[in-house]
CSV table of C-alpha atoms in Angstrom, one decimal:
chain,number,residue,atom,x,y,z
A,158,MET,CA,-40.1,-59.4,35.1
A,159,GLN,CA,-39.0,-62.4,37.1
A,160,LEU,CA,-39.6,-65.8,35.6
A,161,GLY,CA,-40.3,-68.9,37.6
A,162,TRP,CA,-43.1,-70.9,39.1
A,163,THR,CA,-45.2,-70.3,42.1
A,164,THR,CA,-45.9,-72.7,44.9
A,165,PRO,CA,-49.5,-73.9,45.3
A,166,LEU,CA,-51.8,-71.2,46.6
A,167,SER,CA,-55.0,-71.5,48.5
A,168,VAL,CA,-58.3,-73.1,47.4
A,169,LEU,CA,-61.5,-71.5,48.5
A,170,ALA,CA,-63.3,-73.0,51.5
A,171,ALA,CA,-66.5,-73.6,49.6
A,172,THR,CA,-64.8,-76.2,47.5
A,173,ALA,CA,-63.5,-78.2,50.5
A,174,ALA,CA,-67.1,-78.5,51.6
A,175,MET,CA,-67.9,-80.1,48.3
A,176,GLY,CA,-65.4,-82.9,48.8
A,177,SER,CA,-63.0,-81.7,46.0
A,178,PRO,CA,-59.7,-83.6,46.0
A,179,VAL,CA,-58.0,-80.5,44.6
A,180,ALA,CA,-59.4,-78.5,47.5
A,181,ALA,CA,-58.3,-81.0,50.1
A,182,ALA,CA,-54.7,-80.4,49.1
A,183,PHE,CA,-54.7,-76.7,50.1
A,184,PRO,CA,-55.8,-74.5,53.0
A,185,SER,CA,-58.9,-72.4,52.8
A,186,ALA,CA,-59.3,-68.8,51.7
A,187,PRO,CA,-62.1,-66.3,51.7
A,188,VAL,CA,-64.9,-66.9,49.3
A,189,GLY,CA,-64.6,-64.9,46.0
A,190,VAL,CA,-67.3,-63.0,44.3
A,191,CYS,CA,-67.8,-65.5,41.4
A,192,LYS,CA,-70.3,-67.9,43.0
A,193,GLY,CA,-70.8,-71.2,41.1
A,194,SER,CA,-73.5,-71.2,38.4
A,195,GLU,CA,-74.5,-67.7,39.4
A,196,GLY,CA,-71.1,-66.4,38.2
A,197,TYR,CA,-70.5,-62.7,39.1
A,198,ALA,CA,-74.2,-61.9,39.0
A,199,ALA,CA,-74.5,-60.9,42.7
A,200,ALA,CA,-71.5,-58.5,42.4
A,201,PHE,CA,-72.4,-57.3,38.9
A,202,ASP,CA,-75.9,-55.9,39.2
A,203,GLY,CA,-77.4,-59.2,37.9
A,204,ARG,CA,-74.9,-59.7,35.0
A,205,ARG,CA,-74.2,-63.4,35.1
A,206,THR,CA,-70.7,-63.5,33.6
A,207,PHE,CA,-67.9,-66.0,34.3
A,208,THR,CA,-64.7,-64.5,32.7
A,209,LEU,CA,-65.6,-60.8,32.6
A,210,ARG,CA,-65.2,-59.4,36.1
A,211,PRO,CA,-67.3,-56.6,37.6
A,212,ASP,CA,-64.3,-55.0,39.4
A,213,ALA,CA,-62.3,-54.8,36.1
A,214,LEU,CA,-65.1,-53.7,33.8
A,215,ASN,CA,-66.5,-51.1,36.3
A,216,ALA,CA,-63.1,-49.6,36.8
A,217,ILE,CA,-62.4,-49.5,33.0
A,218,LYS,CA,-65.8,-47.8,32.5
A,219,ALA,CA,-65.0,-45.2,35.1
A,220,ALA,CA,-61.6,-44.5,33.6
A,221,LEU,CA,-62.6,-44.6,29.9
A,222,PRO,CA,-63.5,-40.9,29.4
A,223,GLY,CA,-60.0,-39.7,30.4
A,224,ASP,CA,-57.8,-42.5,29.0
A,225,PRO,CA,-56.7,-42.2,25.3
A,226,ALA,CA,-55.9,-45.9,25.0
A,227,LEU,CA,-59.3,-46.9,26.4
A,228,THR,CA,-61.1,-44.3,24.2
A,229,GLU,CA,-59.4,-45.7,21.1
A,230,ALA,CA,-60.4,-49.2,22.0
A,231,TYR,CA,-64.0,-48.1,22.8
A,232,ARG,CA,-64.3,-46.5,19.3
A,233,GLY,CA,-63.1,-49.7,17.7
A,234,LEU,CA,-65.6,-51.7,19.8
A,235,ILE,CA,-68.5,-49.5,18.8
A,236,ALA,CA,-67.5,-49.7,15.1
A,237,ARG,CA,-67.6,-53.5,15.4
A,238,ALA,CA,-70.9,-53.4,17.2
A,239,ASP,CA,-72.4,-51.0,14.6
A,240,GLN,CA,-71.4,-53.5,11.9
A,241,ALA,CA,-73.2,-56.2,13.8
A,242,LEU,CA,-76.3,-54.0,14.1
A,243,ALA,CA,-76.4,-53.9,10.3
A,244,ARG,CA,-76.1,-57.6,9.8
A,245,LYS,CA,-78.9,-60.1,9.7
A,246,PRO,CA,-78.5,-62.6,12.6
A,247,GLY,CA,-76.9,-65.8,11.1
A,248,SER,CA,-77.8,-69.4,11.8
A,249,VAL,CA,-77.0,-72.9,10.6
A,250,MET,CA,-79.8,-72.6,8.2
A,251,ASP,CA,-77.7,-70.3,6.0
A,252,LYS,CA,-75.2,-72.8,4.7
A,253,ARG,CA,-75.4,-74.1,1.2
A,254,THR,CA,-74.5,-77.7,2.0
A,255,ILE,CA,-77.0,-80.1,3.7
A,256,PRO,CA,-75.3,-82.5,6.1
A,257,ILE,CA,-75.6,-86.2,5.4
A,258,SER,CA,-78.2,-86.4,8.2
A,259,GLY,CA,-80.5,-84.4,5.9
A,260,ASP,CA,-81.1,-81.9,8.7
A,261,ARG,CA,-79.8,-78.4,7.9
A,262,ARG,CA,-79.8,-77.6,11.6
A,263,ASP,CA,-76.9,-80.0,12.1
A,264,TYR,CA,-73.7,-78.0,12.2
A,265,LEU,CA,-71.2,-78.7,9.3
A,266,SER,CA,-67.6,-77.8,8.8
A,267,ILE,CA,-64.4,-79.2,7.3
A,268,GLY,CA,-61.0,-79.6,8.9
A,269,PRO,CA,-58.8,-76.6,8.5
A,270,TYR,CA,-55.6,-78.2,7.3
A,271,TRP,CA,-57.1,-80.7,4.8
A,272,TRP,CA,-56.9,-80.0,1.0
A,273,PRO,CA,-57.7,-81.7,-2.3
A,274,ASP,CA,-54.9,-84.1,-3.3
A,275,PRO,CA,-53.2,-82.7,-6.5
A,276,ALA,CA,-52.3,-86.2,-7.5
A,277,ASN,CA,-55.8,-87.4,-7.1
A,278,PRO,CA,-58.2,-84.4,-7.3
A,279,LYS,CA,-61.3,-86.6,-6.8
A,280,GLY,CA,-59.8,-88.7,-4.0
A,281,PRO,CA,-59.6,-88.2,-0.3
A,282,TYR,CA,-58.3,-84.9,1.0
A,283,VAL,CA,-54.7,-84.7,2.3
A,284,ARG,CA,-53.3,-82.9,5.3
A,285,ARG,CA,-51.0,-79.8,5.3
A,286,ASP,CA,-50.4,-78.8,8.9
A,287,GLY,CA,-50.7,-75.1,9.5
A,288,GLN,CA,-52.0,-74.3,6.0
A,289,VAL,CA,-55.7,-73.4,6.2
A,290,ASN,CA,-57.9,-74.4,3.3
A,291,PRO,CA,-60.0,-71.3,2.5
A,292,GLU,CA,-62.9,-73.6,1.4
A,293,ARG,CA,-63.8,-74.0,5.1
A,294,ASP,CA,-64.7,-70.3,5.4
A,295,THR,CA,-67.1,-70.3,2.5
A,296,ASN,CA,-70.9,-70.3,2.9
A,297,ARG,CA,-70.9,-74.0,2.0
A,298,PHE,CA,-70.3,-74.6,5.7
A,299,ASP,CA,-71.2,-73.2,9.1
A,300,ARG,CA,-67.8,-72.3,10.6
A,301,THR,CA,-67.7,-68.6,9.4
A,302,ALA,CA,-71.3,-68.1,10.5
A,303,LEU,CA,-70.6,-69.5,13.9
A,304,GLY,CA,-67.5,-67.3,14.4
A,305,ARG,CA,-69.4,-64.2,13.2
A,306,MET,CA,-72.3,-65.0,15.5
A,307,ALA,CA,-70.0,-65.3,18.5
A,308,SER,CA,-68.0,-62.2,17.6
A,309,ASP,CA,-71.1,-60.1,17.1
A,310,ALA,CA,-72.7,-61.2,20.3
A,311,ASP,CA,-69.4,-60.5,22.2
A,312,ALA,CA,-69.0,-57.0,20.6
A,313,LEU,CA,-72.7,-56.1,21.1
A,314,GLY,CA,-72.7,-57.2,24.8
A,315,LEU,CA,-69.6,-55.1,25.6
A,316,ALA,CA,-70.9,-52.2,23.6
A,317,TYR,CA,-74.1,-52.2,25.6
A,318,PHE,CA,-72.2,-52.4,28.9
A,319,TYR,CA,-70.0,-49.4,28.1
A,320,SER,CA,-72.5,-47.3,26.1
A,321,GLY,CA,-75.7,-48.1,27.9
A,322,ASP,CA,-77.5,-48.0,24.5
A,323,ARG,CA,-80.3,-50.5,24.5
A,324,LYS,CA,-80.0,-51.1,20.8
A,325,TYR,CA,-76.9,-53.1,21.3
A,326,ALA,CA,-78.5,-55.4,23.9
A,327,ASP,CA,-81.5,-56.0,21.7
A,328,LYS,CA,-79.3,-56.9,18.8
A,329,ALA,CA,-77.1,-59.2,20.9
A,330,ALA,CA,-80.3,-61.0,22.0
A,331,ALA,CA,-81.4,-61.4,18.4
A,332,VAL,CA,-78.1,-62.8,17.4
A,333,ILE,CA,-78.2,-65.4,20.3
A,334,ARG,CA,-81.8,-66.1,19.8
A,335,ALA,CA,-81.4,-67.0,16.1
A,336,TRP,CA,-78.5,-69.4,16.8
A,337,PHE,CA,-79.7,-71.2,19.9
A,338,ILE,CA,-83.4,-70.5,20.7
A,339,THR,CA,-85.7,-70.0,17.8
A,340,THR,CA,-87.0,-73.5,16.8
A,341,GLU,CA,-86.8,-73.0,13.1
A,342,THR,CA,-83.2,-71.8,13.1
A,343,ALA,CA,-81.5,-73.2,16.2
A,344,MET,CA,-78.5,-75.4,15.8
A,345,ASN,CA,-78.9,-79.0,17.0
A,346,PRO,CA,-76.7,-79.5,20.1
A,347,ASN,CA,-74.2,-81.8,18.5
A,348,MET,CA,-71.0,-81.6,16.4
A,349,ASN,CA,-71.4,-84.9,14.6
A,350,TYR,CA,-70.4,-83.4,11.3
A,351,ALA,CA,-67.8,-80.8,12.4
A,352,GLN,CA,-64.4,-80.7,10.8
A,353,ALA,CA,-65.2,-83.4,8.3
A,354,VAL,CA,-62.6,-84.5,5.8
A,355,PRO,CA,-64.0,-85.2,2.3
A,356,GLY,CA,-63.3,-88.8,1.3
A,357,ARG,CA,-62.2,-89.8,4.8
A,358,GLU,CA,-64.5,-88.8,7.7
A,359,ASN,CA,-68.0,-87.3,7.9
A,360,GLY,CA,-67.1,-85.6,11.2
A,361,ARG,CA,-64.2,-85.8,13.6
A,362,ALA,CA,-63.5,-85.4,17.3
A,363,GLU,CA,-61.5,-82.2,16.5
A,364,GLY,CA,-64.7,-80.6,15.4
A,365,VAL,CA,-65.7,-80.1,19.1
A,366,LEU,CA,-63.2,-77.3,19.1
A,367,ASP,CA,-65.4,-75.2,16.8
A,368,THR,CA,-67.8,-74.5,19.7
A,369,SER,CA,-65.1,-72.9,21.8
A,370,ALA,CA,-66.5,-69.6,20.5
A,371,PHE,CA,-69.6,-70.2,22.6
A,372,ILE,CA,-67.6,-69.3,25.7
A,373,ALA,CA,-67.8,-65.6,24.7
A,374,VAL,CA,-71.5,-65.9,23.9
A,375,ILE,CA,-72.2,-66.9,27.5
A,376,ASP,CA,-70.6,-63.8,28.9
A,377,ALA,CA,-72.4,-61.6,26.3
A,378,ALA,CA,-75.7,-63.0,27.4
A,379,GLY,CA,-74.7,-62.1,31.0
A,380,LEU,CA,-73.8,-58.6,30.1
A,381,ILE,CA,-77.2,-57.9,28.6
A,382,GLY,CA,-79.1,-59.9,31.3
A,383,PRO,CA,-80.5,-57.0,33.3
A,384,THR,CA,-82.2,-55.5,30.3
A,385,GLY,CA,-84.5,-58.4,29.8
A,386,ALA,CA,-83.7,-58.4,26.1
A,387,LEU,CA,-83.5,-62.2,26.5
A,388,THR,CA,-86.5,-63.2,28.6
A,389,ALA,CA,-86.3,-65.5,31.6
A,390,ASP,CA,-87.9,-68.2,29.5
A,391,GLU,CA,-85.4,-67.7,26.7
A,392,ILE,CA,-82.5,-67.9,29.2
A,393,LYS,CA,-83.9,-71.3,30.4
A,394,VAL,CA,-84.1,-72.5,26.8
A,395,LEU,CA,-80.5,-71.3,26.3
A,396,GLU,CA,-79.4,-73.1,29.4
A,397,SER,CA,-81.2,-76.3,28.3
A,398,TRP,CA,-79.4,-76.1,24.9
A,399,PHE,CA,-76.0,-76.1,26.6
A,400,SER,CA,-77.1,-78.9,29.0
A,401,ARG,CA,-78.0,-81.0,26.0
A,402,TYR,CA,-74.8,-80.2,24.3
A,403,ILE,CA,-72.9,-81.2,27.4
A,404,ASP,CA,-74.7,-84.6,27.3
A,405,TRP,CA,-73.6,-85.0,23.7
A,406,MET,CA,-70.0,-84.0,24.6
A,407,ARG,CA,-69.9,-86.6,27.3
A,408,SER,CA,-71.6,-89.5,25.5
A,409,SER,CA,-70.8,-89.3,21.8
A,410,PRO,CA,-67.8,-91.0,20.2
A,411,ASN,CA,-66.5,-87.6,18.9
A,412,GLY,CA,-66.9,-86.0,22.3
A,413,LYS,CA,-65.2,-88.8,24.2
A,414,ALA,CA,-62.3,-88.8,21.8
A,415,GLU,CA,-61.8,-85.1,22.1
A,416,ALA,CA,-61.9,-85.4,25.9
A,417,ALA,CA,-59.1,-88.0,25.6
A,418,ALA,CA,-56.9,-85.7,23.4
A,419,ARG,CA,-53.5,-84.9,24.9
A,420,ASN,CA,-52.9,-81.6,23.1
A,421,ASN,CA,-54.7,-78.2,22.9
A,422,HIS,CA,-57.9,-80.0,21.9
A,423,GLY,CA,-58.2,-81.7,25.3
A,424,VAL,CA,-57.6,-78.4,27.1
A,425,TRP,CA,-60.2,-76.7,25.0
A,426,TYR,CA,-62.6,-79.6,25.7
A,427,ASP,CA,-62.2,-78.9,29.4
A,428,ALA,CA,-62.6,-75.2,28.9
A,429,GLN,CA,-65.8,-75.6,27.1
A,430,ILE,CA,-67.5,-78.3,29.3
A,431,ALA,CA,-66.6,-76.5,32.5
A,432,ARG,CA,-68.0,-73.2,31.4
A,433,PHE,CA,-71.0,-74.7,29.6
A,434,ALA,CA,-71.8,-76.7,32.7
A,435,LEU,CA,-71.7,-73.6,35.0
A,436,PHE,CA,-74.0,-71.8,32.6
A,437,ALA,CA,-76.3,-74.8,32.4
A,438,ARG,CA,-76.5,-74.9,36.2
A,439,ARG,CA,-74.7,-78.3,36.4
A,440,PRO,CA,-71.8,-77.3,38.7
A,441,ASP,CA,-71.1,-81.0,39.5
A,442,VAL,CA,-70.0,-81.5,35.9
A,443,ALA,CA,-67.9,-78.4,36.0
A,444,MET,CA,-66.3,-79.5,39.3
A,445,HIS,CA,-65.5,-83.0,37.8
A,446,THR,CA,-63.5,-81.3,35.1
A,447,VAL,CA,-61.8,-78.8,37.4
A,448,ASP,CA,-60.8,-81.6,39.8
A,449,ALA,CA,-59.2,-83.7,37.1
A,450,PHE,CA,-57.4,-80.8,35.4
A,451,PRO,CA,-54.2,-80.9,37.4
A,452,LYS,CA,-53.7,-84.6,36.8
A,453,ASP,CA,-55.1,-84.9,33.3
A,454,ARG,CA,-53.8,-81.7,31.8
A,455,ILE,CA,-51.1,-79.9,33.8
A,456,ALA,CA,-49.2,-83.1,34.7
A,457,ARG,CA,-49.5,-84.7,31.3
A,458,GLN,CA,-49.2,-81.7,29.0
A,459,ILE,CA,-46.8,-79.3,30.7
A,460,GLU,CA,-43.2,-80.1,31.3
A,461,PRO,CA,-41.4,-78.8,34.4
A,462,THR,CA,-39.7,-76.3,32.2
A,463,GLY,CA,-43.2,-74.9,31.2
A,464,ALA,CA,-43.0,-76.3,27.7
A,465,LEU,CA,-46.0,-77.8,26.0
A,466,PRO,CA,-44.4,-80.6,24.0
A,467,HIS,CA,-47.4,-81.6,21.9
A,468,GLU,CA,-47.7,-78.0,20.7
A,469,LEU,CA,-44.0,-77.5,20.1
A,470,ALA,CA,-44.1,-80.4,17.6
A,471,ARG,CA,-46.5,-78.3,15.3
A,472,THR,CA,-45.5,-76.1,12.4
A,473,ARG,CA,-47.1,-73.3,14.4
A,474,SER,CA,-45.6,-74.1,17.7
A,475,PHE,CA,-45.7,-70.7,19.3
A,476,HIS,CA,-49.3,-70.0,18.2
A,477,TYR,CA,-50.5,-73.4,19.6
A,478,SER,CA,-48.6,-72.8,22.9
A,479,LEU,CA,-50.5,-69.5,23.3
A,480,TYR,CA,-53.8,-71.1,22.1
A,481,THR,CA,-53.5,-73.9,24.7
A,482,LEU,CA,-52.8,-71.4,27.5
A,483,GLN,CA,-55.9,-69.3,26.5
A,484,ALA,CA,-58.0,-72.4,27.0
A,485,ALA,CA,-56.3,-73.2,30.3
A,486,TYR,CA,-57.1,-69.7,31.6
A,487,HIS,CA,-60.7,-70.3,30.8
A,488,VAL,CA,-60.6,-73.5,32.9
A,489,ALA,CA,-59.0,-71.5,35.7
A,490,ASP,CA,-61.6,-68.8,35.5
A,491,SER,CA,-64.4,-71.5,35.8
A,492,ALA,CA,-62.5,-73.1,38.6
A,493,ALA,CA,-62.4,-69.8,40.5
A,494,CYS,CA,-66.2,-69.8,40.4
A,495,LEU,CA,-66.1,-73.2,42.2
A,496,GLY,CA,-63.6,-72.1,44.8
A,497,VAL,CA,-60.5,-73.7,43.2
A,498,ASP,CA,-57.4,-71.8,42.5
A,499,LEU,CA,-55.8,-73.2,39.3
A,500,TYR,CA,-53.9,-70.1,38.6
A,501,GLY,CA,-51.9,-70.6,41.8
A,502,TYR,CA,-51.6,-74.4,41.5
A,503,ALA,CA,-48.3,-76.1,40.9
A,504,ASP,CA,-47.5,-79.8,41.3
A,505,PRO,CA,-44.4,-81.1,43.1
A,506,LYS,CA,-42.3,-80.9,39.9
A,507,GLY,CA,-43.2,-77.3,39.3
A,508,ARG,CA,-45.6,-77.9,36.5
A,509,SER,CA,-48.2,-75.1,36.4
A,510,LEU,CA,-50.1,-72.6,34.3
A,511,ARG,CA,-47.7,-69.9,35.6
A,512,LYS,CA,-44.7,-71.9,34.5
A,513,ALA,CA,-46.1,-72.5,31.1
A,514,THR,CA,-46.8,-68.8,30.8
A,515,ASP,CA,-43.3,-67.9,31.8
A,516,PHE,CA,-42.0,-70.3,29.1
A,517,VAL,CA,-43.5,-68.1,26.3
A,518,ALA,CA,-43.4,-64.6,28.0
A,519,PRO,CA,-39.7,-63.8,27.3
A,520,TYR,CA,-40.1,-64.1,23.5
A,521,ARG,CA,-42.1,-60.8,23.2
A,522,GLY,CA,-40.1,-59.0,20.5
A,523,ARG,CA,-37.6,-61.8,20.3
A,524,GLN,CA,-39.1,-64.2,17.8
A,525,ALA,CA,-35.7,-65.0,16.2
A,526,GLU,CA,-34.7,-66.7,19.4
A,527,TRP,CA,-37.6,-69.2,19.4
A,528,ARG,CA,-36.1,-72.6,18.6
A,529,TYR,CA,-39.2,-74.3,17.2
A,530,LYS,CA,-41.1,-74.1,14.0
A,531,GLU,CA,-43.5,-71.1,13.6
A,532,MET,CA,-45.0,-70.2,10.2
A,533,THR,CA,-46.5,-66.9,11.2
A,534,TRP,CA,-45.4,-65.2,14.4
A,535,PRO,CA,-48.4,-64.3,16.6
A,536,ALA,CA,-47.2,-61.1,18.2
A,537,ASP,CA,-50.7,-59.8,18.9
A,538,GLY,CA,-51.6,-63.1,20.4
A,539,LEU,CA,-48.8,-63.0,22.8
A,540,ASP,CA,-49.7,-59.4,23.8
A,541,ASP,CA,-53.3,-60.5,24.4
A,542,LEU,CA,-52.2,-63.5,26.5
A,543,LEU,CA,-49.8,-61.5,28.6
A,544,THR,CA,-52.5,-58.9,29.3
A,545,ARG,CA,-54.7,-61.7,30.6
A,546,ALA,CA,-51.8,-63.2,32.5
A,547,ASP,CA,-51.0,-60.0,34.2
A,548,ALA,CA,-54.7,-59.7,35.3
A,549,ALA,CA,-54.3,-63.2,36.9
A,550,TRP,CA,-50.8,-62.8,38.5
A,551,GLY,CA,-50.1,-59.1,38.5
A,552,PRO,CA,-50.3,-56.2,38.5
A,553,GLY,CA,-47.0,-55.6,36.8
A,554,VAL,CA,-45.8,-59.2,36.5
A,555,TYR,CA,-46.2,-59.3,32.7
A,556,PRO,CA,-46.0,-56.5,30.1
A,557,ARG,CA,-49.2,-55.1,28.8
A,558,ALA,CA,-49.1,-54.0,25.2
A,559,ALA,CA,-52.4,-55.3,23.9
A,560,LYS,CA,-54.5,-53.2,21.7
A,561,GLY,CA,-58.2,-53.4,20.7
A,562,ASP,CA,-61.0,-54.4,23.0
A,563,VAL,CA,-58.7,-56.7,25.1
A,564,VAL,CA,-58.0,-53.5,27.1
A,565,LEU,CA,-61.7,-53.2,27.7
A,566,ARG,CA,-61.8,-56.6,29.5
A,567,TYR,CA,-58.7,-56.6,31.8
A,568,ARG,CA,-58.0,-53.6,34.0
A,569,ARG,CA,-54.5,-52.2,34.0
């Protein structure tokens, strides 16, 4: 594998017509199959996805019967989907704690790295970077339920695509309906009380990160789209929910503060708002984020070496470097739907997503050589990232050793 950065590649002609300053910097190229707010629907038999590509998933499906690795991954996926079938769809109504608003439909969570102070047990919580307080994953709060909902929807959507069994589509619809659509159980589209810190803050900007799991839900809804398990009217309600959440992200103090973050939180904010805006049929909002990404994120958060300095300062520096890149890839996938090539972009100093990927890629199996703090080496996270990177820049540029349902998403 050769390491290094690529020169800027082309931007699709459709973007130039929209007056994009990013597009204006590069020559035009043929229009891709992901088309704005319609996503891959036209090329995917009506499945309106934005990350999951029809060429990849159809090829995987065709190869699955004769490929042992794919077969093993498929069995694991079906096991997850069957577990989801047996669960009651969760909602924000299930938590035991009522937010200070008095409305149980407001999402509530606590910051992951905040703990009771041993010196003052009844006082404000204190921070321990990288050490997750298990209290946040109890049924006092919504975080676990949100993660389970997104994971279940994702597994059920993929299981329906690969198996063709309608029961998985129907259950995915039920899971999505309970969290977003049904009036009595639907989450209010805000994160006012997310990642609260007892004794300090009722909610923090960092809480916006909790909704990053919704990116997978959007593609799950797309995978089951042709079945009608979610009706056309329900899809409109779902789009409206995301549109209202976008408005909250752009106007609320917590949303604005998260947008201004200069670490992984800022990149995840962009990943969310770009994808949510595409799904909510607000491509102008998505384009605004995509246009600003080279200047606001790549130039400010990636060094010419490919290092992410804000993440390297953490106690889990490698984990957060990977985590930031996963978010950046989501932005690049959304950008492709708008005709902008962020995977190929590099600024005059060589700062790029490819360069940042090359910074972490050599440490596969060589964790002892990593010079920064890392509490728990995320070997599987690196394998997953490099599988996704090889789909973007390969084939054969990066090693593919991922296991699990990642191999059912990105064609070898």
